[in-house]
Coordinates of C-alpha atoms in Angstrom, one line a residue:
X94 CA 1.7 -25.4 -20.9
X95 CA -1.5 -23.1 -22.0
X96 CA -2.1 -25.2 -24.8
X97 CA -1.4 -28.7 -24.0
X98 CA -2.7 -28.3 -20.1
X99 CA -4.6 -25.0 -19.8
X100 CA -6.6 -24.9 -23.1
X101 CA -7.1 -29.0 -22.6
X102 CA -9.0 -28.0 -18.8
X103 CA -10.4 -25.2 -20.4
X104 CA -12.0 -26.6 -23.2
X105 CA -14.7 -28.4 -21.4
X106 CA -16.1 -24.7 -20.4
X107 CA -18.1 -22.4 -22.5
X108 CA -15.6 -20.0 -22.5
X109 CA -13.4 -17.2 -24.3
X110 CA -9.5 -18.7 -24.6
X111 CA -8.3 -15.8 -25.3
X112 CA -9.7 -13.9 -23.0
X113 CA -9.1 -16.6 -19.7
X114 CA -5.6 -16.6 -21.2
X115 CA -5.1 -12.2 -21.2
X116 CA -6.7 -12.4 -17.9
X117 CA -4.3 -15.3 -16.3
X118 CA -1.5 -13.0 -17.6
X119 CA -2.9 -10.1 -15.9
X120 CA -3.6 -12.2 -12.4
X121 CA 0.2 -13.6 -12.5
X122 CA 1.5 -9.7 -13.1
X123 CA -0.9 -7.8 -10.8
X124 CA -2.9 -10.5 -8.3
X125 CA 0.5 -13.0 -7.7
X126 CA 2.7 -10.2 -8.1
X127 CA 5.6 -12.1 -10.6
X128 CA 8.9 -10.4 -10.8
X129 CA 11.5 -10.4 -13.4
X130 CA 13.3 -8.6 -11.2
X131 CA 13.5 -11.5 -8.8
X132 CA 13.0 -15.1 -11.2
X133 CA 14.2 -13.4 -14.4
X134 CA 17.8 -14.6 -14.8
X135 CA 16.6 -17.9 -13.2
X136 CA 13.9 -19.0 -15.6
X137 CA 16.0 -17.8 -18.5
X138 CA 18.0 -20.4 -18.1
X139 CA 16.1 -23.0 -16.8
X140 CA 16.1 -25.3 -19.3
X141 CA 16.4 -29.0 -18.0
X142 CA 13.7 -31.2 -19.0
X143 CA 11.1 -31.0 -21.5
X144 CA 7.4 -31.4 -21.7
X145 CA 7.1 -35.0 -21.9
X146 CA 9.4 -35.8 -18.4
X147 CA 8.6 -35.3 -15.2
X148 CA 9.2 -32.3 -13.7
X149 CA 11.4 -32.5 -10.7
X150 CA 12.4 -28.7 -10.7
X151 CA 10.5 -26.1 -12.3
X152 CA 11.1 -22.7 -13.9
X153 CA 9.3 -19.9 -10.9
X154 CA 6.9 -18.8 -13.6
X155 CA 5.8 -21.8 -14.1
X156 CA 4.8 -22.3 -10.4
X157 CA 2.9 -19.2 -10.7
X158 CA 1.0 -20.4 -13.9
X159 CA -0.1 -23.6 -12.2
X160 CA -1.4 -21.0 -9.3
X161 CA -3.2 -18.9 -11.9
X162 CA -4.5 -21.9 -13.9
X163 CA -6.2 -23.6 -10.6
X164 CA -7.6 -20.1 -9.4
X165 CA -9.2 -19.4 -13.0
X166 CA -10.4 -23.2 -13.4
X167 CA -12.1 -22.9 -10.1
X168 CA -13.9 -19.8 -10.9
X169 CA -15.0 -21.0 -14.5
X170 CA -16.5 -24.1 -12.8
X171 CA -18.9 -22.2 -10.8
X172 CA -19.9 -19.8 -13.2
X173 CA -19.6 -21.3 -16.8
X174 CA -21.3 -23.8 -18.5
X175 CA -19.2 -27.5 -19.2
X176 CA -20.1 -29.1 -22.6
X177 CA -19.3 -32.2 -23.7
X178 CA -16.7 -31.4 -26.6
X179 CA -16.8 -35.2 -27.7
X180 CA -20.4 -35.2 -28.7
X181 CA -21.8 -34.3 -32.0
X182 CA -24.5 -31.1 -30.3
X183 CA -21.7 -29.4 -28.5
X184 CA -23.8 -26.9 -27.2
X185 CA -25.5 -29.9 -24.6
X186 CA -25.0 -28.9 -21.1
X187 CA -23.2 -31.3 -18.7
X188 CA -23.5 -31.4 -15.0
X189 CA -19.8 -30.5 -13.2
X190 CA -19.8 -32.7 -10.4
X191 CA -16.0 -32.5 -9.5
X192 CA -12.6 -31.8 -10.7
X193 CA -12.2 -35.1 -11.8
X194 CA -13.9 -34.4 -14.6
X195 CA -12.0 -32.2 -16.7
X196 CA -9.1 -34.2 -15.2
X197 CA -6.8 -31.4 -14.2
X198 CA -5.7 -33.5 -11.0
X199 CA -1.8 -33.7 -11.0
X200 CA -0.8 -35.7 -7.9
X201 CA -2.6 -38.3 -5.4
X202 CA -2.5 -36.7 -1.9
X203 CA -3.5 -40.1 -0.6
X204 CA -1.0 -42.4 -2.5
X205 CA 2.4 -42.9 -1.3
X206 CA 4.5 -45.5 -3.4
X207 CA 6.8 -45.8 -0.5
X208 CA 3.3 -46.9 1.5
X209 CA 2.6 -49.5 -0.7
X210 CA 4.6 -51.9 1.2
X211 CA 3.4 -54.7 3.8
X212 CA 5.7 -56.6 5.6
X213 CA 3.4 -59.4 6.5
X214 CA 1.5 -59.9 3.3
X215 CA 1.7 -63.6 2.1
X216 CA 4.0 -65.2 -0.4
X217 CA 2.4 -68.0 -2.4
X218 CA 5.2 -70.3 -3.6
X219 CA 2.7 -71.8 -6.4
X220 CA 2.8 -68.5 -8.6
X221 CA 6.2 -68.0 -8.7
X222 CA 6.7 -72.2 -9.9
X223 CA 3.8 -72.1 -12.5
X224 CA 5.6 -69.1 -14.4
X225 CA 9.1 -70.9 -14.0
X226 CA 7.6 -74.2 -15.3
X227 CA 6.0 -72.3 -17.9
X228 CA 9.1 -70.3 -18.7
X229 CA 11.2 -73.7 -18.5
X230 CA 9.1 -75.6 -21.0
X231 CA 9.4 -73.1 -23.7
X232 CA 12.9 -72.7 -23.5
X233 CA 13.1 -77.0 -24.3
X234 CA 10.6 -76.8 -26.8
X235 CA 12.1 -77.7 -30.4
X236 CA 10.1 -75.7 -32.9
X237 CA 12.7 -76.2 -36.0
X238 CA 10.0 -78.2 -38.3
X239 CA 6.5 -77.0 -39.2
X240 CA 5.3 -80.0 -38.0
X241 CA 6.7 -79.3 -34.4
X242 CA 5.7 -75.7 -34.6
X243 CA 1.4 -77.0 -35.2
X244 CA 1.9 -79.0 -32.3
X245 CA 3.1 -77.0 -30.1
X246 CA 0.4 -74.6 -30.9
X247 CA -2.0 -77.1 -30.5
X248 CA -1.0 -78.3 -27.0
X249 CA -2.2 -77.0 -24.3
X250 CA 1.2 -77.4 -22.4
X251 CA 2.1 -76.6 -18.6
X252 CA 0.8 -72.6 -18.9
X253 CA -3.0 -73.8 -19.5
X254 CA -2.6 -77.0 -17.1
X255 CA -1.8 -75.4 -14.3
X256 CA -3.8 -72.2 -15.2
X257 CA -7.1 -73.4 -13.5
X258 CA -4.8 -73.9 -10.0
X259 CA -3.8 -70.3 -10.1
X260 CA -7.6 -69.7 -9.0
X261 CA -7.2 -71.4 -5.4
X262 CA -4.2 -70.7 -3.7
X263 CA -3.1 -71.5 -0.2
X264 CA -0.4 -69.2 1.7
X265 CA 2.4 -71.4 4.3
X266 CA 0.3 -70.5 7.0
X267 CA -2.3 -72.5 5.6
X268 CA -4.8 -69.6 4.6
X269 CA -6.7 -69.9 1.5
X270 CA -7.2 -67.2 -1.2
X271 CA -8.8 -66.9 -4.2
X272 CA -7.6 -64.8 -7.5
X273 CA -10.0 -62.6 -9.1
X274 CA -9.0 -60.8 -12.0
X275 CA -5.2 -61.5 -13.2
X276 CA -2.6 -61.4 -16.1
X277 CA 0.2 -63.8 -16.9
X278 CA 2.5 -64.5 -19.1
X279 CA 5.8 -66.0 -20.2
X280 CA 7.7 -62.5 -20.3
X281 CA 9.3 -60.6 -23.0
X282 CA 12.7 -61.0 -22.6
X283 CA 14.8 -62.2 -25.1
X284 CA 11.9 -62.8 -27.3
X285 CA 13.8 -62.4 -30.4
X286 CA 15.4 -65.2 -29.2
X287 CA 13.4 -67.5 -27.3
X288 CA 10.3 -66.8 -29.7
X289 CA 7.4 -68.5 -27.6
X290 CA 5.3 -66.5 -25.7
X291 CA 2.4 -67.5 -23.7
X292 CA -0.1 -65.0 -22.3
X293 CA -4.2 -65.2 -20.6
X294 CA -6.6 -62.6 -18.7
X295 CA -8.6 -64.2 -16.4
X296 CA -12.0 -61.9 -15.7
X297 CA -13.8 -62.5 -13.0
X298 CA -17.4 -61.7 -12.8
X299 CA -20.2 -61.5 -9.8
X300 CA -23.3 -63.2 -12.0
X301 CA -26.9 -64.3 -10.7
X302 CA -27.5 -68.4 -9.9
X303 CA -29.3 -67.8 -13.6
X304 CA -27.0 -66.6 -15.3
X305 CA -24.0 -68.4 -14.4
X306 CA -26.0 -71.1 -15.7
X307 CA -26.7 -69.6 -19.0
X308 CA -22.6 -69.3 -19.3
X309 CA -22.7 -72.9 -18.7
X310 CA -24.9 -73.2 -20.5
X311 CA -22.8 -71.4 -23.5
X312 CA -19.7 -73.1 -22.8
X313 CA -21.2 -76.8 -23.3
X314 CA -22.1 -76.0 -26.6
X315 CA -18.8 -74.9 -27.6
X316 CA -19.7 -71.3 -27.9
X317 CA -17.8 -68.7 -27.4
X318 CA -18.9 -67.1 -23.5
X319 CA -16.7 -63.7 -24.3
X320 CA -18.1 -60.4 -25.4
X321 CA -16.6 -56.6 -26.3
X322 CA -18.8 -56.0 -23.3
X323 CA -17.0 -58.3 -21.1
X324 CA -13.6 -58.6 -22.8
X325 CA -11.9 -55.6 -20.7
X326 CA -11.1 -55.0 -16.8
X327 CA -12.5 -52.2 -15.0
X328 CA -10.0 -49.0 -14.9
X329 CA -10.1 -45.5 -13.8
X330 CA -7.2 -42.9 -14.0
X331 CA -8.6 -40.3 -11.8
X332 CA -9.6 -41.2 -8.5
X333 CA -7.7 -40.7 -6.2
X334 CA -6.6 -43.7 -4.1
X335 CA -8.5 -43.3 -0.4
X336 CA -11.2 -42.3 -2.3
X337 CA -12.3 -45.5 -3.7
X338 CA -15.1 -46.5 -3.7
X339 CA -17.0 -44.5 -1.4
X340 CA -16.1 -40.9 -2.4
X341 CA -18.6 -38.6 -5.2
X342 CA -15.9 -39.3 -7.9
X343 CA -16.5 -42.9 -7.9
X344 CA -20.0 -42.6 -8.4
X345 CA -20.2 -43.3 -12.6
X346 CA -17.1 -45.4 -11.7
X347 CA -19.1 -48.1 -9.8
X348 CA -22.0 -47.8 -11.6
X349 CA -19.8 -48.9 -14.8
X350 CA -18.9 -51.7 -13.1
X351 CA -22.2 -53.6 -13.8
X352 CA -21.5 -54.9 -17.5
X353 CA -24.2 -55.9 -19.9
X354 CA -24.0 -59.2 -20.8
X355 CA -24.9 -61.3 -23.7
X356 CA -24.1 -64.5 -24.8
X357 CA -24.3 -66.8 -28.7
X358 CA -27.3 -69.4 -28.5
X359 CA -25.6 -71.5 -31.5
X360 CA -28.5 -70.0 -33.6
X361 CA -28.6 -68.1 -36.8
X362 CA -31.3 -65.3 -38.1
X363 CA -32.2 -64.2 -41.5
X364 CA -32.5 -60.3 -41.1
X365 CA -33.7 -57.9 -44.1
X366 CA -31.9 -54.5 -44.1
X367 CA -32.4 -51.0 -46.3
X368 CA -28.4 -49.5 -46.9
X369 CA -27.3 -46.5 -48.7
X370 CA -25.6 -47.6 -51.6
X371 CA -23.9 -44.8 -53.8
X372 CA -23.8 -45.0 -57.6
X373 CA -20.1 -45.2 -58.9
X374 CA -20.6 -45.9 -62.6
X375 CA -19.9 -42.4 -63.6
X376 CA -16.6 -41.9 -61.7
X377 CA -15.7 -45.3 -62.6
X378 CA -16.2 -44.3 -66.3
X379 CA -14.2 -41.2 -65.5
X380 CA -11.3 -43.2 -63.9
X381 CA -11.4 -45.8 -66.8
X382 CA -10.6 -43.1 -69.1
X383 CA -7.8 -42.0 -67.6
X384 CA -6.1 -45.4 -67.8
X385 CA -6.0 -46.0 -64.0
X386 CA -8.0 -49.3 -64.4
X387 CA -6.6 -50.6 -67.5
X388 CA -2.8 -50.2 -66.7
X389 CA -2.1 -53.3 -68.6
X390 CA -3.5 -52.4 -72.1
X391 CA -1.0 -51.2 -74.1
X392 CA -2.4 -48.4 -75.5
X393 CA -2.5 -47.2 -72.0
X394 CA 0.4 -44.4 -72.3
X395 CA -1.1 -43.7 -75.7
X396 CA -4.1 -42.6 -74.1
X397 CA -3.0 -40.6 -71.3
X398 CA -0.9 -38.8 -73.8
X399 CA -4.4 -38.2 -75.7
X400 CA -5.8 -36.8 -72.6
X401 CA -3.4 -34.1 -72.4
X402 CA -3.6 -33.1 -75.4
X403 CA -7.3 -32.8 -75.6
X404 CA -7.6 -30.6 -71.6
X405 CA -3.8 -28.9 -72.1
X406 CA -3.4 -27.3 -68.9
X407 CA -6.9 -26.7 -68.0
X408 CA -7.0 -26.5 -64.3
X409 CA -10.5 -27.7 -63.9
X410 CA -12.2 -31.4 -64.6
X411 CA -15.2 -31.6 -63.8
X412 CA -15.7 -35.1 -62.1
X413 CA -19.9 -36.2 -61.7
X414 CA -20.8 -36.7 -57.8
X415 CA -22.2 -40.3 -57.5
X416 CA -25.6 -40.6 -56.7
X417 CA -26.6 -42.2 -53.3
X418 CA -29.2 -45.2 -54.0
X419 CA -30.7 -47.9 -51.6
X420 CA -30.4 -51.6 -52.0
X421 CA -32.2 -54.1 -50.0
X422 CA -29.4 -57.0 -48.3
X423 CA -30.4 -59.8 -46.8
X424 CA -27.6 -61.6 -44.0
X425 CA -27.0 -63.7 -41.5
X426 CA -26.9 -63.2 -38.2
X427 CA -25.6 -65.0 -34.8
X428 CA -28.8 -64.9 -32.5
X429 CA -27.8 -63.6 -29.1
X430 CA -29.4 -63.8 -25.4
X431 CA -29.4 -60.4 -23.5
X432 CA -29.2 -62.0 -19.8
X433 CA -28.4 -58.9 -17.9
X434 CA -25.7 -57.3 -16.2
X435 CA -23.0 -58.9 -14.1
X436 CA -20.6 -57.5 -12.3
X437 CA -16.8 -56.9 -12.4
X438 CA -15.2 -58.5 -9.2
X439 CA -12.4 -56.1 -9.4
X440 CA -11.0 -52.6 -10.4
X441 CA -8.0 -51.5 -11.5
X442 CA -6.7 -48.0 -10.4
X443 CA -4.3 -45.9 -12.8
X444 CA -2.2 -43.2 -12.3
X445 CA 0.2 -41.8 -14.4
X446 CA 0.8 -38.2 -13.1
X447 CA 4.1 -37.2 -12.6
X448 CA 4.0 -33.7 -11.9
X449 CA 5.1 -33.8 -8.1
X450 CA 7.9 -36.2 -9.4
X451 CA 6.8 -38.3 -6.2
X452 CA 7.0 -41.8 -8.4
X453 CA 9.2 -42.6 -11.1
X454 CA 6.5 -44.4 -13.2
X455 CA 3.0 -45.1 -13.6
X456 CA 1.6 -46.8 -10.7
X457 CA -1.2 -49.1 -11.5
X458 CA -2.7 -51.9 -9.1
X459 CA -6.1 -53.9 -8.8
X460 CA -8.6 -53.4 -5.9
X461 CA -11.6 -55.2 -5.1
X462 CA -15.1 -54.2 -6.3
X463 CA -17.5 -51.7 -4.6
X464 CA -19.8 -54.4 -3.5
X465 CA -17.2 -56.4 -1.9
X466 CA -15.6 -53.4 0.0
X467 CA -18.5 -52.3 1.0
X468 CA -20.5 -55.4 2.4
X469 CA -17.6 -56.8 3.6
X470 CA -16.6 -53.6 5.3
X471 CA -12.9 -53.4 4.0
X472 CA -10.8 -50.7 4.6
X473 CA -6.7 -49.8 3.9
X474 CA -5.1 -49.1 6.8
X475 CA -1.1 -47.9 7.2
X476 CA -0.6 -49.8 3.3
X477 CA -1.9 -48.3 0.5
X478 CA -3.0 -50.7 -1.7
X479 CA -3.2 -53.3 0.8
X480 CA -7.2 -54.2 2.2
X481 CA -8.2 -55.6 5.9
X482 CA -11.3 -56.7 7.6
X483 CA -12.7 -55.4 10.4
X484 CA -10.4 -57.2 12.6
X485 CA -7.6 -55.8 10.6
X486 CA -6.1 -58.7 9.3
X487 CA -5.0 -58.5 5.8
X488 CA -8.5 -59.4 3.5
X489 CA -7.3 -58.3 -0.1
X490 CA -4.4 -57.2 -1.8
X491 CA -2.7 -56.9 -5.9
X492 CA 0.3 -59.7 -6.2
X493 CA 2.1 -57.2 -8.4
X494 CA 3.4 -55.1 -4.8
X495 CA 4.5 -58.7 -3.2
X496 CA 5.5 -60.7 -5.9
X497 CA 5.3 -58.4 -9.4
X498 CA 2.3 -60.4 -10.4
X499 CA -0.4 -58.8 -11.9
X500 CA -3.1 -60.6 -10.0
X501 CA -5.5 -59.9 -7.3
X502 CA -6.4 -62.3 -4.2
X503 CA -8.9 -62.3 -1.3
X504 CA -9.2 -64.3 1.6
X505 CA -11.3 -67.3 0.7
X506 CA -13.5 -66.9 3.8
X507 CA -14.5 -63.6 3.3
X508 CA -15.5 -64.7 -0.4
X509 CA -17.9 -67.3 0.8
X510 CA -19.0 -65.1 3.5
X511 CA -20.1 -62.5 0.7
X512 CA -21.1 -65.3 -2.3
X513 CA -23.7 -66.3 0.8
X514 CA -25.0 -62.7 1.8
X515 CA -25.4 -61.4 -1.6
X516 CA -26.7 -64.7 -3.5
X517 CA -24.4 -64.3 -6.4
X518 CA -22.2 -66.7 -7.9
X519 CA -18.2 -66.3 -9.0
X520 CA -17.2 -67.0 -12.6
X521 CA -14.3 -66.2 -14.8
X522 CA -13.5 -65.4 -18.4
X523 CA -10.1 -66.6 -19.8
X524 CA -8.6 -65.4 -22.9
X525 CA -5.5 -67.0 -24.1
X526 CA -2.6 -66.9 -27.1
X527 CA 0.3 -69.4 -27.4
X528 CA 2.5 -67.3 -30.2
X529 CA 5.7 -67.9 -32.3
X530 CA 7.7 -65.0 -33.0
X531 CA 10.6 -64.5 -35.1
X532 CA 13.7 -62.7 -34.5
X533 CA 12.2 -59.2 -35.3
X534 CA 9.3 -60.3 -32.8
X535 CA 7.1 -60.3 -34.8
X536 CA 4.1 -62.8 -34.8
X537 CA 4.4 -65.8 -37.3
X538 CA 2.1 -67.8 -35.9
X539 CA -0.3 -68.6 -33.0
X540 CA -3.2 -70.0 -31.7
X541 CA -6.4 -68.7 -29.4
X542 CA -7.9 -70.2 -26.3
X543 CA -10.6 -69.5 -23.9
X544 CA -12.6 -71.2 -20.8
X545 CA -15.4 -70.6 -18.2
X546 CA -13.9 -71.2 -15.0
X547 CA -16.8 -71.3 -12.0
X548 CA -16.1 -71.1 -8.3
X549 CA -17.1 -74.0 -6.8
X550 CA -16.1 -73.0 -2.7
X551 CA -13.9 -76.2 -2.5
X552 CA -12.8 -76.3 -6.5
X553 CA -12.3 -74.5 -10.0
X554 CA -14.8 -76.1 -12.5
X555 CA -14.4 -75.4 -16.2
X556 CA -11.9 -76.2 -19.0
X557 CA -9.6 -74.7 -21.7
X558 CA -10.3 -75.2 -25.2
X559 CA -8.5 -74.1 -28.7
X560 CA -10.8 -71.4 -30.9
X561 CA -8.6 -70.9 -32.9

């Protein structure tokens, strides 16, 4: 506990270890008043779980070291200097704005798993049948020749046919949605023994009129439209749940929402650059004399046994440093467009605490952005998880508590509504892998796809094409 929780908290604080640490002894003796006249024989043999499980019953002394730890962390924040450890000048000063920050938060008050249950949420029929169809066609594909094997990997089969339709979805009471950001696949099980396995992430972005049409753009020319920028979802592990979006902690949260985009132009530039370039012609005359680059030769043992002779046991051999030089390089490089920031339609909020034992697992679940909360005034009401309008009816909500899904939805009306207040535009990056594996699951082979999907209010434009 002090080193792996209350030296991690601590650490982000100018401060004396072991001096915080003789002084949390001293508060949990003197200030808490700890007896081993009361707790002794119990903590002694208290010995349950371990470190790494949740800890559904705890020893008394540790109950007083989480006290001690909070009361000393509070003091140290408004008194001592936090650093950013991570950076190369650790002596920078950083700003404390909450206890979010050194993450020492250890439960959700607002999240309740059993709450993250409504009743009335919609079912859509049309997810459940594309993974089954999915599912189904791998399990009647014949993949015994090599031949077979390319072709499957060159199809795009019922997974990316039907992937575009998972974008526009209509509930049975005849309400349209649209998916945001979402995961799917053709599951894990059994893959040692079904060995195909289909999986795509499906981004989706908030972009300017302009720059939706640079993606276009992009896309036509057969370039690649995806970025390390743009290639993640947007995740945070310690806010707490009714706090998003509007509360202090999701301040930098939001901000990093807006990604900076850039995208290929198809053109190439000759660029000149000075590098470093060290001089290894004296240890790789060194390391020739040993033998260790001339294994082969045949006078190769001879040689070493030369070596000994002539150093005997001397312990030192002086080895010369190699000298750092500079070398001009000329390369080629992809041009690429800077076109501005655009921004993630969706978040994704973590948490994996398990201190209070009040989940058995991580719980982690999509929400829509800050933009769209806020303009269309969104709120969770009895449901966590689970977002209405102002009329309460049910505006947005993560498939994965209806249907274990990992996809988000919102009503289509209140899209449009916001797509026409704020001016933007609705696009999505797909990634995609069709993979063999063998019976160890390992990959053998596979094959990479992509697409730029748009949002066209009545349809999905955009279409799915092999890169690799």
């Amino acid at each position: 506990f002090g080193r792996y929780v209350f030296q991690a908290a601590l650490q982000n604080f100018e401060v004396d270890d072991k001096r915080i640490f003789n002084y949390a002894v001293y508060f949990i003796l003197n200030e808490l008043k700890y007896s081993e006249d009361y707790f002794g024989e119990y903590d002694r043999y208290h010995r349950s779980f371990d470190r790494h499980m949740a800890a559904k019953t705890e020893r008394i002394g540790k109950k007083y070291q989480w006290i001690a730890m909070y009361n000393i962390l509070s003091r140290v924040s408004d008194h001592c200097r936090m650093v950013d450890k991570y950076c190369f000048q650790e002596t920078d000063e950083i700003p404390f704005e909450g206890t979010w920050e050194p993450y020492v938060r250890d439960f959700d008050p607002t999240l309740n798993q059993n709450f993250m249950v409504y009743p009335d949420a919609p079912h859509f029929k049309f997810l459940d049948d594309f993974a089954t169809a999915a599912v189904e066609e791998n399990a009647c594909t014949n993949i015994s020749s090599a031949e077979q094997q390319r072709a499957w990997l060159d199809s795009k089969g019922v997974f990316h046919q039907n992937l575009k339709n998972a974008l526009l979805l209509k509930d049975v009471c005849g309400t349209e949605w649209v998916t945001l950001s979402a995961y799917f696949d053709t599951g894990r099980e059994d893959l040692d023994i079904k060995n195909l396995y289909v999986w795509s992430w499906l981004y989706a972005y908030f972009v300017s009129p302009e720059q939706k049409k640079e993606f276009e753009s992009c896309a036509n020319k057969g370039l690649s439209v995806i970025t390390r920028e743009t290639a993640s979802h947007h995740e945070t592990y310690t806010v707490f749940n009714r706090e998003y979006p509007w509360a202090p902690s999701c301040c930098s949260f939001n901000e990093s929402a807006w990604v900076d985009a850039s995208l290929k132009t198809g053109e190439k530039e000759t660029v000149h650059e000075t590098i470093k370039v060290p001089d290894l012609s004296a240890m790789e005359e060194f390391i020739k004399k040993l033998g260790y680059l001339d294994e082969q030769d045949d006078a190769w043992n001879d040689e070493c046994e030369e070596l000994d002779n002539e150093w005997g046991d001397s312990p030192e051999v002086e080895i010369e440093m190699p000298e750092i030089g500079y070398k001009e390089v000329t390369r080629e490089v992809e041009v690429k467009k800077e076109i501005g920031k655009i921004l993630h339609a969706s978040s994704n909020l973590l948490w994996e605490e398990e201190y209070d034992a009040s989940k058995e697992d991580a719980l982690s679940w999509n929400v829509p952005c800050a933009m769209l909360i806020e303009t269309l005034h969104l709120q969770q009401l009895e449901a966590d998880g689970f977002y209405f309008d102002s009329d309460g009816k049910l505006a947005a909500f993560d498939v994965v508590l209806t249907q274990n899904l990992n996809c988000i939805v919102v009503r289509k009306d209140l899209l449009d509504s916001f797509i026409s207040s704020s001016g933007m535009e609705l696009i999505w990056l797909m990634k995609s892998e069709k993979e063999i594996h063998a019976s160890d699951r390992s990959i053998l082979q596979w094959s990479e796809w992509e697409a730029l999907f748009t949002y066209e209010k009545d349809r999905i434009d955009g279409s799915i094409r092999r890169t690799l």
